[in-house]
């Protein structure tokens, strides 16, 4: 789950940054921003296929935590949320990145947990535990705050048993995401806007 979380996090970061750079090069003329309209329309089209991606998605995340979503629904929601959020954010339809990072993790963890349950039965943790750890690994990989992710998930669960797998998965996800995309998402977005944030060792 840590490896998959790192891959999904890096893919999300690379896609969002690349699309935002491309969309920023398109000239805006006239009173109507066609790029923003097109981005919203594409994201809306994705929602027709997978309505779970609409809004912040907290009810869908809650269903994933309770193991109420089928494997196919989880995968579709993961795929279209990744694409839809990247396109919407990069074209000016910003709805934030905190909730999508948790949503992607819940769908990824839920899908892996569903597979594990199908193959190993009760020998593995329930689907909700996988979804919770999944939320942690994508938050750690996208936001690049693994310790914050650990505290956040513990605040939700108050379960010490989940802490060790969560810490291991978080650090793996963080390492994989940083290897594939060394700069954090928010640092990259700031540079795209002409803002240079000081790095460690700079005066």
mmCIF file with all atom_site columns, C-alpha atoms in Angstrom:
data_model
loop_
_atom_site.group_PDB
_atom_site.id
_atom_site.type_symbol
_atom_site.label_atom_id
_atom_site.label_alt_id
_atom_site.label_comp_id
_atom_site.label_asym_id
_atom_site.label_entity_id
_atom_site.label_seq_id
_atom_site.pdbx_PDB_ins_code
_atom_site.Cartn_x
_atom_site.Cartn_y
_atom_site.Cartn_z
_atom_site.occupancy
_atom_site.B_iso_or_equiv
_atom_site.pdbx_formal_charge
_atom_site.auth_seq_id
_atom_site.auth_comp_id
_atom_site.auth_asym_id
_atom_site.auth_atom_id
_atom_site.pdbx_PDB_model_num
ATOM 1   C CA . UNK A 1 1   ? 0.000   0.000   0.000   1.00 0.00 ? 1   UNK A CA 1
ATOM 2   C CA . UNK A 1 2   ? 2.912   2.345   0.690   1.00 0.00 ? 2   UNK A CA 1
ATOM 3   C CA . UNK A 1 3   ? 4.429   1.681   -2.722  1.00 0.00 ? 3   UNK A CA 1
ATOM 4   C CA . UNK A 1 4   ? 1.102   2.096   -4.509  1.00 0.00 ? 4   UNK A CA 1
ATOM 5   C CA . UNK A 1 5   ? 0.382   5.243   -2.507  1.00 0.00 ? 5   UNK A CA 1
ATOM 6   C CA . UNK A 1 6   ? 3.723   6.725   -3.538  1.00 0.00 ? 6   UNK A CA 1
ATOM 7   C CA . UNK A 1 7   ? 3.058   5.919   -7.193  1.00 0.00 ? 7   UNK A CA 1
ATOM 8   C CA . UNK A 1 8   ? -0.431  7.441   -7.100  1.00 0.00 ? 8   UNK A CA 1
ATOM 9   C CA . UNK A 1 9   ? 0.875   10.513  -5.258  1.00 0.00 ? 9   UNK A CA 1
ATOM 10  C CA . UNK A 1 10  ? 3.665   11.083  -7.775  1.00 0.00 ? 10  UNK A CA 1
ATOM 11  C CA . UNK A 1 11  ? 1.299   10.535  -10.713 1.00 0.00 ? 11  UNK A CA 1
ATOM 12  C CA . UNK A 1 12  ? -1.185  13.031  -9.270  1.00 0.00 ? 12  UNK A CA 1
ATOM 13  C CA . UNK A 1 13  ? 1.542   15.618  -8.641  1.00 0.00 ? 13  UNK A CA 1
ATOM 14  C CA . UNK A 1 14  ? 3.147   15.237  -12.062 1.00 0.00 ? 14  UNK A CA 1
ATOM 15  C CA . UNK A 1 15  ? -0.199  15.340  -13.869 1.00 0.00 ? 15  UNK A CA 1
ATOM 16  C CA . UNK A 1 16  ? -1.475  18.382  -11.990 1.00 0.00 ? 16  UNK A CA 1
ATOM 17  C CA . UNK A 1 17  ? 1.763   20.340  -12.391 1.00 0.00 ? 17  UNK A CA 1
ATOM 18  C CA . UNK A 1 18  ? 2.083   19.424  -16.078 1.00 0.00 ? 18  UNK A CA 1
ATOM 19  C CA . UNK A 1 19  ? -1.523  20.298  -16.918 1.00 0.00 ? 19  UNK A CA 1
ATOM 20  C CA . UNK A 1 20  ? -1.309  23.568  -14.972 1.00 0.00 ? 20  UNK A CA 1
ATOM 21  C CA . UNK A 1 21  ? 1.840   24.542  -16.866 1.00 0.00 ? 21  UNK A CA 1
ATOM 22  C CA . UNK A 1 22  ? 0.192   23.711  -20.186 1.00 0.00 ? 22  UNK A CA 1
ATOM 23  C CA . UNK A 1 23  ? -3.056  25.497  -19.331 1.00 0.00 ? 23  UNK A CA 1
ATOM 24  C CA . UNK A 1 24  ? -1.109  28.576  -18.218 1.00 0.00 ? 24  UNK A CA 1
ATOM 25  C CA . UNK A 1 25  ? 0.378   28.920  -21.714 1.00 0.00 ? 25  UNK A CA 1
ATOM 26  C CA . UNK A 1 26  ? -3.029  29.138  -23.394 1.00 0.00 ? 26  UNK A CA 1
ATOM 27  C CA . UNK A 1 27  ? -3.889  32.800  -24.056 1.00 0.00 ? 27  UNK A CA 1
ATOM 28  C CA . UNK A 1 28  ? -7.044  34.093  -22.375 1.00 0.00 ? 28  UNK A CA 1
ATOM 29  C CA . UNK A 1 29  ? -8.982  36.516  -24.511 1.00 0.00 ? 29  UNK A CA 1
ATOM 30  C CA . UNK A 1 30  ? -12.384 38.068  -24.031 1.00 0.00 ? 30  UNK A CA 1
ATOM 31  C CA . UNK A 1 31  ? -14.684 38.231  -21.027 1.00 0.00 ? 31  UNK A CA 1
ATOM 32  C CA . UNK A 1 32  ? -15.212 34.447  -20.918 1.00 0.00 ? 32  UNK A CA 1
ATOM 33  C CA . UNK A 1 33  ? -12.413 32.125  -19.780 1.00 0.00 ? 33  UNK A CA 1
ATOM 34  C CA . UNK A 1 34  ? -12.851 29.203  -22.155 1.00 0.00 ? 34  UNK A CA 1
ATOM 35  C CA . UNK A 1 35  ? -10.048 27.195  -20.516 1.00 0.00 ? 35  UNK A CA 1
ATOM 36  C CA . UNK A 1 36  ? -11.809 27.222  -17.148 1.00 0.00 ? 36  UNK A CA 1
ATOM 37  C CA . UNK A 1 37  ? -15.140 26.352  -18.746 1.00 0.00 ? 37  UNK A CA 1
ATOM 38  C CA . UNK A 1 38  ? -13.582 23.476  -20.709 1.00 0.00 ? 38  UNK A CA 1
ATOM 39  C CA . UNK A 1 39  ? -11.851 22.129  -17.611 1.00 0.00 ? 39  UNK A CA 1
ATOM 40  C CA . UNK A 1 40  ? -15.078 22.205  -15.634 1.00 0.00 ? 40  UNK A CA 1
ATOM 41  C CA . UNK A 1 41  ? -16.958 20.520  -18.461 1.00 0.00 ? 41  UNK A CA 1
ATOM 42  C CA . UNK A 1 42  ? -14.410 17.694  -18.696 1.00 0.00 ? 42  UNK A CA 1
ATOM 43  C CA . UNK A 1 43  ? -14.471 17.133  -14.951 1.00 0.00 ? 43  UNK A CA 1
ATOM 44  C CA . UNK A 1 44  ? -18.273 17.139  -15.071 1.00 0.00 ? 44  UNK A CA 1
ATOM 45  C CA . UNK A 1 45  ? -18.206 14.536  -17.846 1.00 0.00 ? 45  UNK A CA 1
ATOM 46  C CA . UNK A 1 46  ? -16.062 12.309  -15.638 1.00 0.00 ? 46  UNK A CA 1
ATOM 47  C CA . UNK A 1 47  ? -18.647 12.697  -12.873 1.00 0.00 ? 47  UNK A CA 1
ATOM 48  C CA . UNK A 1 48  ? -21.305 11.275  -15.190 1.00 0.00 ? 48  UNK A CA 1
ATOM 49  C CA . UNK A 1 49  ? -19.264 8.071   -15.400 1.00 0.00 ? 49  UNK A CA 1
ATOM 50  C CA . UNK A 1 50  ? -18.277 8.094   -11.716 1.00 0.00 ? 50  UNK A CA 1
ATOM 51  C CA . UNK A 1 51  ? -20.609 10.328  -9.661  1.00 0.00 ? 51  UNK A CA 1
ATOM 52  C CA . UNK A 1 52  ? -18.663 9.468   -6.511  1.00 0.00 ? 52  UNK A CA 1
ATOM 53  C CA . UNK A 1 53  ? -16.016 12.062  -7.465  1.00 0.00 ? 53  UNK A CA 1
ATOM 54  C CA . UNK A 1 54  ? -18.378 15.027  -7.053  1.00 0.00 ? 54  UNK A CA 1
ATOM 55  C CA . UNK A 1 55  ? -17.648 17.483  -4.259  1.00 0.00 ? 55  UNK A CA 1
ATOM 56  C CA . UNK A 1 56  ? -15.293 16.775  -1.376  1.00 0.00 ? 56  UNK A CA 1
ATOM 57  C CA . UNK A 1 57  ? -16.428 13.151  -1.377  1.00 0.00 ? 57  UNK A CA 1
ATOM 58  C CA . UNK A 1 58  ? -16.595 12.641  2.377   1.00 0.00 ? 58  UNK A CA 1
ATOM 59  C CA . UNK A 1 59  ? -19.729 10.442  2.235   1.00 0.00 ? 59  UNK A CA 1
ATOM 60  C CA . UNK A 1 60  ? -17.962 8.237   -0.332  1.00 0.00 ? 60  UNK A CA 1
ATOM 61  C CA . UNK A 1 61  ? -14.862 8.078   1.867   1.00 0.00 ? 61  UNK A CA 1
ATOM 62  C CA . UNK A 1 62  ? -17.089 7.078   4.777   1.00 0.00 ? 62  UNK A CA 1
ATOM 63  C CA . UNK A 1 63  ? -18.555 4.244   2.690   1.00 0.00 ? 63  UNK A CA 1
ATOM 64  C CA . UNK A 1 64  ? -15.037 3.104   1.792   1.00 0.00 ? 64  UNK A CA 1
ATOM 65  C CA . UNK A 1 65  ? -14.068 3.096   5.473   1.00 0.00 ? 65  UNK A CA 1
ATOM 66  C CA . UNK A 1 66  ? -17.086 0.912   6.202   1.00 0.00 ? 66  UNK A CA 1
ATOM 67  C CA . UNK A 1 67  ? -16.341 -1.463  3.317   1.00 0.00 ? 67  UNK A CA 1
ATOM 68  C CA . UNK A 1 68  ? -19.568 -0.638  1.490   1.00 0.00 ? 68  UNK A CA 1
ATOM 69  C CA . UNK A 1 69  ? -18.108 0.022   -1.973  1.00 0.00 ? 69  UNK A CA 1
ATOM 70  C CA . UNK A 1 70  ? -17.420 -2.602  -4.634  1.00 0.00 ? 70  UNK A CA 1
ATOM 71  C CA . UNK A 1 71  ? -13.913 -3.037  -5.994  1.00 0.00 ? 71  UNK A CA 1
ATOM 72  C CA . UNK A 1 72  ? -14.857 -1.661  -9.415  1.00 0.00 ? 72  UNK A CA 1
ATOM 73  C CA . UNK A 1 73  ? -16.477 1.438   -7.886  1.00 0.00 ? 73  UNK A CA 1
ATOM 74  C CA . UNK A 1 74  ? -13.349 2.123   -5.835  1.00 0.00 ? 74  UNK A CA 1
ATOM 75  C CA . UNK A 1 75  ? -11.066 1.825   -8.858  1.00 0.00 ? 75  UNK A CA 1
ATOM 76  C CA . UNK A 1 76  ? -13.285 4.007   -11.060 1.00 0.00 ? 76  UNK A CA 1
ATOM 77  C CA . UNK A 1 77  ? -13.534 6.652   -8.349  1.00 0.00 ? 77  UNK A CA 1
ATOM 78  C CA . UNK A 1 78  ? -9.749  6.599   -7.848  1.00 0.00 ? 78  UNK A CA 1
ATOM 79  C CA . UNK A 1 79  ? -9.017  6.947   -11.558 1.00 0.00 ? 79  UNK A CA 1
ATOM 80  C CA . UNK A 1 80  ? -11.575 9.631   -12.369 1.00 0.00 ? 80  UNK A CA 1
ATOM 81  C CA . UNK A 1 81  ? -10.925 11.642  -9.193  1.00 0.00 ? 81  UNK A CA 1
ATOM 82  C CA . UNK A 1 82  ? -7.242  11.749  -10.064 1.00 0.00 ? 82  UNK A CA 1
ATOM 83  C CA . UNK A 1 83  ? -7.959  12.907  -13.609 1.00 0.00 ? 83  UNK A CA 1
ATOM 84  C CA . UNK A 1 84  ? -10.854 15.189  -12.721 1.00 0.00 ? 84  UNK A CA 1
ATOM 85  C CA . UNK A 1 85  ? -9.086  16.999  -9.891  1.00 0.00 ? 85  UNK A CA 1
ATOM 86  C CA . UNK A 1 86  ? -5.926  17.468  -11.966 1.00 0.00 ? 86  UNK A CA 1
ATOM 87  C CA . UNK A 1 87  ? -7.855  18.942  -14.873 1.00 0.00 ? 87  UNK A CA 1
ATOM 88  C CA . UNK A 1 88  ? -10.179 21.071  -12.730 1.00 0.00 ? 88  UNK A CA 1
ATOM 89  C CA . UNK A 1 89  ? -7.399  22.515  -10.558 1.00 0.00 ? 89  UNK A CA 1
ATOM 90  C CA . UNK A 1 90  ? -5.053  23.202  -13.470 1.00 0.00 ? 90  UNK A CA 1
ATOM 91  C CA . UNK A 1 91  ? -7.738  25.088  -15.410 1.00 0.00 ? 91  UNK A CA 1
ATOM 92  C CA . UNK A 1 92  ? -8.789  27.348  -12.542 1.00 0.00 ? 92  UNK A CA 1
ATOM 93  C CA . UNK A 1 93  ? -11.645 25.319  -11.045 1.00 0.00 ? 93  UNK A CA 1
ATOM 94  C CA . UNK A 1 94  ? -9.881  24.984  -7.732  1.00 0.00 ? 94  UNK A CA 1
ATOM 95  C CA . UNK A 1 95  ? -11.649 23.151  -4.959  1.00 0.00 ? 95  UNK A CA 1
ATOM 96  C CA . UNK A 1 96  ? -8.553  22.502  -2.869  1.00 0.00 ? 96  UNK A CA 1
ATOM 97  C CA . UNK A 1 97  ? -6.164  19.568  -2.624  1.00 0.00 ? 97  UNK A CA 1
ATOM 98  C CA . UNK A 1 98  ? -6.595  18.368  0.962   1.00 0.00 ? 98  UNK A CA 1
ATOM 99  C CA . UNK A 1 99  ? -9.873  16.488  0.455   1.00 0.00 ? 99  UNK A CA 1
ATOM 100 C CA . UNK A 1 100 ? -8.848  14.963  -2.903  1.00 0.00 ? 100 UNK A CA 1
ATOM 101 C CA . UNK A 1 101 ? -5.620  13.616  -1.373  1.00 0.00 ? 101 UNK A CA 1
ATOM 102 C CA . UNK A 1 102 ? -7.632  11.831  1.322   1.00 0.00 ? 102 UNK A CA 1
ATOM 103 C CA . UNK A 1 103 ? -10.237 10.658  -1.198  1.00 0.00 ? 103 UNK A CA 1
ATOM 104 C CA . UNK A 1 104 ? -7.610  9.108   -3.473  1.00 0.00 ? 104 UNK A CA 1
ATOM 105 C CA . UNK A 1 105 ? -6.068  7.289   -0.533  1.00 0.00 ? 105 UNK A CA 1
ATOM 106 C CA . UNK A 1 106 ? -9.359  5.952   0.735   1.00 0.00 ? 106 UNK A CA 1
ATOM 107 C CA . UNK A 1 107 ? -10.228 4.588   -2.714  1.00 0.00 ? 107 UNK A CA 1
ATOM 108 C CA . UNK A 1 108 ? -6.758  3.073   -3.172  1.00 0.00 ? 108 UNK A CA 1
ATOM 109 C CA . UNK A 1 109 ? -6.699  1.514   0.277   1.00 0.00 ? 109 UNK A CA 1
ATOM 110 C CA . UNK A 1 110 ? -10.265 0.300   -0.010  1.00 0.00 ? 110 UNK A CA 1
ATOM 111 C CA . UNK A 1 111 ? -9.534  -1.359  -3.354  1.00 0.00 ? 111 UNK A CA 1
ATOM 112 C CA . UNK A 1 112 ? -6.421  -3.099  -2.014  1.00 0.00 ? 112 UNK A CA 1
ATOM 113 C CA . UNK A 1 113 ? -8.264  -4.114  1.152   1.00 0.00 ? 113 UNK A CA 1
ATOM 114 C CA . UNK A 1 114 ? -11.121 -5.547  -0.887  1.00 0.00 ? 114 UNK A CA 1
ATOM 115 C CA . UNK A 1 115 ? -8.656  -7.627  -2.914  1.00 0.00 ? 115 UNK A CA 1
ATOM 116 C CA . UNK A 1 116 ? -6.864  -8.795  0.223   1.00 0.00 ? 116 UNK A CA 1
ATOM 117 C CA . UNK A 1 117 ? -10.141 -9.813  1.859   1.00 0.00 ? 117 UNK A CA 1
ATOM 118 C CA . UNK A 1 118 ? -11.225 -11.678 -1.269  1.00 0.00 ? 118 UNK A CA 1
ATOM 119 C CA . UNK A 1 119 ? -8.007  -13.702 -1.395  1.00 0.00 ? 119 UNK A CA 1
ATOM 120 C CA . UNK A 1 120 ? -7.053  -14.097 2.288   1.00 0.00 ? 120 UNK A CA 1
ATOM 121 C CA . UNK A 1 121 ? -10.365 -13.730 4.107   1.00 0.00 ? 121 UNK A CA 1
ATOM 122 C CA . UNK A 1 122 ? -10.175 -12.850 7.798   1.00 0.00 ? 122 UNK A CA 1
ATOM 123 C CA . UNK A 1 123 ? -6.412  -13.415 7.933   1.00 0.00 ? 123 UNK A CA 1
ATOM 124 C CA . UNK A 1 124 ? -5.941  -9.733  7.012   1.00 0.00 ? 124 UNK A CA 1
ATOM 125 C CA . UNK A 1 125 ? -7.293  -6.479  8.426   1.00 0.00 ? 125 UNK A CA 1
ATOM 126 C CA . UNK A 1 126 ? -10.719 -5.289  7.378   1.00 0.00 ? 126 UNK A CA 1
ATOM 127 C CA . UNK A 1 127 ? -11.257 -3.018  4.392   1.00 0.00 ? 127 UNK A CA 1
ATOM 128 C CA . UNK A 1 128 ? -11.720 0.053   6.576   1.00 0.00 ? 128 UNK A CA 1
ATOM 129 C CA . UNK A 1 129 ? -8.216  -0.291  8.017   1.00 0.00 ? 129 UNK A CA 1
ATOM 130 C CA . UNK A 1 130 ? -6.747  -0.405  4.521   1.00 0.00 ? 130 UNK A CA 1
ATOM 131 C CA . UNK A 1 131 ? -8.757  2.666   3.538   1.00 0.00 ? 131 UNK A CA 1
ATOM 132 C CA . UNK A 1 132 ? -7.527  4.552   6.611   1.00 0.00 ? 132 UNK A CA 1
ATOM 133 C CA . UNK A 1 133 ? -3.885  3.721   5.941   1.00 0.00 ? 133 UNK A CA 1
ATOM 134 C CA . UNK A 1 134 ? -4.480  4.594   2.296   1.00 0.00 ? 134 UNK A CA 1
ATOM 135 C CA . UNK A 1 135 ? -5.628  8.064   3.309   1.00 0.00 ? 135 UNK A CA 1
ATOM 136 C CA . UNK A 1 136 ? -2.403  8.460   5.238   1.00 0.00 ? 136 UNK A CA 1
ATOM 137 C CA . UNK A 1 137 ? -0.082  7.316   2.450   1.00 0.00 ? 137 UNK A CA 1
ATOM 138 C CA . UNK A 1 138 ? -1.517  9.606   -0.227  1.00 0.00 ? 138 UNK A CA 1
ATOM 139 C CA . UNK A 1 139 ? -1.543  12.567  2.148   1.00 0.00 ? 139 UNK A CA 1
ATOM 140 C CA . UNK A 1 140 ? 2.095   11.838  2.975   1.00 0.00 ? 140 UNK A CA 1
ATOM 141 C CA . UNK A 1 141 ? 3.002   11.444  -0.701  1.00 0.00 ? 141 UNK A CA 1
ATOM 142 C CA . UNK A 1 142 ? 1.103   14.449  -2.077  1.00 0.00 ? 142 UNK A CA 1
ATOM 143 C CA . UNK A 1 143 ? 1.330   16.978  0.743   1.00 0.00 ? 143 UNK A CA 1
ATOM 144 C CA . UNK A 1 144 ? 4.753   15.610  1.852   1.00 0.00 ? 144 UNK A CA 1
ATOM 145 C CA . UNK A 1 145 ? 3.848   15.664  5.537   1.00 0.00 ? 145 UNK A CA 1
ATOM 146 C CA . UNK A 1 146 ? 4.161   12.057  6.770   1.00 0.00 ? 146 UNK A CA 1
ATOM 147 C CA . UNK A 1 147 ? 4.234   12.909  10.486  1.00 0.00 ? 147 UNK A CA 1
ATOM 148 C CA . UNK A 1 148 ? 1.140   15.107  10.181  1.00 0.00 ? 148 UNK A CA 1
ATOM 149 C CA . UNK A 1 149 ? -0.552  12.248  8.362   1.00 0.00 ? 149 UNK A CA 1
ATOM 150 C CA . UNK A 1 150 ? 0.232   9.838   11.200  1.00 0.00 ? 150 UNK A CA 1
ATOM 151 C CA . UNK A 1 151 ? -1.191  12.152  13.859  1.00 0.00 ? 151 UNK A CA 1
ATOM 152 C CA . UNK A 1 152 ? -4.235  12.904  11.713  1.00 0.00 ? 152 UNK A CA 1
ATOM 153 C CA . UNK A 1 153 ? -5.169  9.251   11.220  1.00 0.00 ? 153 UNK A CA 1
ATOM 154 C CA . UNK A 1 154 ? -4.541  8.476   14.890  1.00 0.00 ? 154 UNK A CA 1
ATOM 155 C CA . UNK A 1 155 ? -6.856  11.330  15.905  1.00 0.00 ? 155 UNK A CA 1
ATOM 156 C CA . UNK A 1 156 ? -9.564  9.747   13.764  1.00 0.00 ? 156 UNK A CA 1
ATOM 157 C CA . UNK A 1 157 ? -9.116  6.171   14.983  1.00 0.00 ? 157 UNK A CA 1
ATOM 158 C CA . UNK A 1 158 ? -7.589  6.393   18.486  1.00 0.00 ? 158 UNK A CA 1
ATOM 159 C CA . UNK A 1 159 ? -6.237  2.934   17.605  1.00 0.00 ? 159 UNK A CA 1
ATOM 160 C CA . UNK A 1 160 ? -2.642  2.141   18.552  1.00 0.00 ? 160 UNK A CA 1
ATOM 161 C CA . UNK A 1 161 ? -2.666  -1.082  16.532  1.00 0.00 ? 161 UNK A CA 1
ATOM 162 C CA . UNK A 1 162 ? -2.843  0.831   13.255  1.00 0.00 ? 162 UNK A CA 1
ATOM 163 C CA . UNK A 1 163 ? 0.119   3.077   14.075  1.00 0.00 ? 163 UNK A CA 1
ATOM 164 C CA . UNK A 1 164 ? 2.980   0.758   13.071  1.00 0.00 ? 164 UNK A CA 1
ATOM 165 C CA . UNK A 1 165 ? 1.630   -0.220  9.633   1.00 0.00 ? 165 UNK A CA 1
ATOM 166 C CA . UNK A 1 166 ? 0.617   3.409   9.092   1.00 0.00 ? 166 UNK A CA 1
ATOM 167 C CA . UNK A 1 167 ? 4.118   4.698   9.886   1.00 0.00 ? 167 UNK A CA 1
ATOM 168 C CA . UNK A 1 168 ? 5.786   2.101   7.669   1.00 0.00 ? 168 UNK A CA 1
ATOM 169 C CA . UNK A 1 169 ? 3.406   2.703   4.749   1.00 0.00 ? 169 UNK A CA 1
ATOM 170 C CA . UNK A 1 170 ? 3.675   6.490   5.130   1.00 0.00 ? 170 UNK A CA 1
ATOM 171 C CA . UNK A 1 171 ? 7.451   6.527   4.964   1.00 0.00 ? 171 UNK A CA 1
ATOM 172 C CA . UNK A 1 172 ? 7.491   4.174   1.976   1.00 0.00 ? 172 UNK A CA 1
ATOM 173 C CA . UNK A 1 173 ? 4.949   6.351   0.162   1.00 0.00 ? 173 UNK A CA 1
ATOM 174 C CA . UNK A 1 174 ? 6.890   9.504   1.035   1.00 0.00 ? 174 UNK A CA 1
ATOM 175 C CA . UNK A 1 175 ? 10.163  7.982   -0.240  1.00 0.00 ? 175 UNK A CA 1
ATOM 176 C CA . UNK A 1 176 ? 8.625   6.687   -3.491  1.00 0.00 ? 176 UNK A CA 1
ATOM 177 C CA . UNK A 1 177 ? 6.830   9.975   -4.222  1.00 0.00 ? 177 UNK A CA 1
ATOM 178 C CA . UNK A 1 178 ? 9.935   12.056  -3.477  1.00 0.00 ? 178 UNK A CA 1
ATOM 179 C CA . UNK A 1 179 ? 12.081  9.805   -5.684  1.00 0.00 ? 179 UNK A CA 1
ATOM 180 C CA . UNK A 1 180 ? 9.704   10.151  -8.625  1.00 0.00 ? 180 UNK A CA 1
ATOM 181 C CA . UNK A 1 181 ? 9.016   13.872  -8.051  1.00 0.00 ? 181 UNK A CA 1
ATOM 182 C CA . UNK A 1 182 ? 11.665  15.443  -5.773  1.00 0.00 ? 182 UNK A CA 1
ATOM 183 C CA . UNK A 1 183 ? 9.882   18.754  -5.189  1.00 0.00 ? 183 UNK A CA 1
ATOM 184 C CA . UNK A 1 184 ? 6.721   18.982  -3.128  1.00 0.00 ? 184 UNK A CA 1
ATOM 185 C CA . UNK A 1 185 ? 3.497   19.895  -4.874  1.00 0.00 ? 185 UNK A CA 1
ATOM 186 C CA . UNK A 1 186 ? 3.036   23.255  -3.175  1.00 0.00 ? 186 UNK A CA 1
ATOM 187 C CA . UNK A 1 187 ? 6.659   24.301  -3.795  1.00 0.00 ? 187 UNK A CA 1
ATOM 188 C CA . UNK A 1 188 ? 6.229   23.491  -7.483  1.00 0.00 ? 188 UNK A CA 1
ATOM 189 C CA . UNK A 1 189 ? 2.932   25.368  -7.707  1.00 0.00 ? 189 UNK A CA 1
ATOM 190 C CA . UNK A 1 190 ? 4.521   28.378  -6.008  1.00 0.00 ? 190 UNK A CA 1
ATOM 191 C CA . UNK A 1 191 ? 7.402   28.391  -8.517  1.00 0.00 ? 191 UNK A CA 1
ATOM 192 C CA . UNK A 1 192 ? 4.906   28.251  -11.369 1.00 0.00 ? 192 UNK A CA 1
ATOM 193 C CA . UNK A 1 193 ? 3.404   31.439  -9.950  1.00 0.00 ? 193 UNK A CA 1
ATOM 194 C CA . UNK A 1 194 ? 6.828   33.092  -9.706  1.00 0.00 ? 194 UNK A CA 1
ATOM 195 C CA . UNK A 1 195 ? 7.197   32.633  -5.930  1.00 0.00 ? 195 UNK A CA 1
ATOM 196 C CA . UNK A 1 196 ? 10.503  31.211  -4.717  1.00 0.00 ? 196 UNK A CA 1
ATOM 197 C CA . UNK A 1 197 ? 10.275  29.698  -1.246  1.00 0.00 ? 197 UNK A CA 1
ATOM 198 C CA . UNK A 1 198 ? 13.560  29.412  0.672   1.00 0.00 ? 198 UNK A CA 1
ATOM 199 C CA . UNK A 1 199 ? 14.992  25.922  0.966   1.00 0.00 ? 199 UNK A CA 1
ATOM 200 C CA . UNK A 1 200 ? 16.939  24.361  3.788   1.00 0.00 ? 200 UNK A CA 1
ATOM 201 C CA . UNK A 1 201 ? 20.395  25.911  4.024   1.00 0.00 ? 201 UNK A CA 1
ATOM 202 C CA . UNK A 1 202 ? 19.440  29.093  2.187   1.00 0.00 ? 202 UNK A CA 1
ATOM 203 C CA . UNK A 1 203 ? 19.870  32.443  3.922   1.00 0.00 ? 203 UNK A CA 1
#
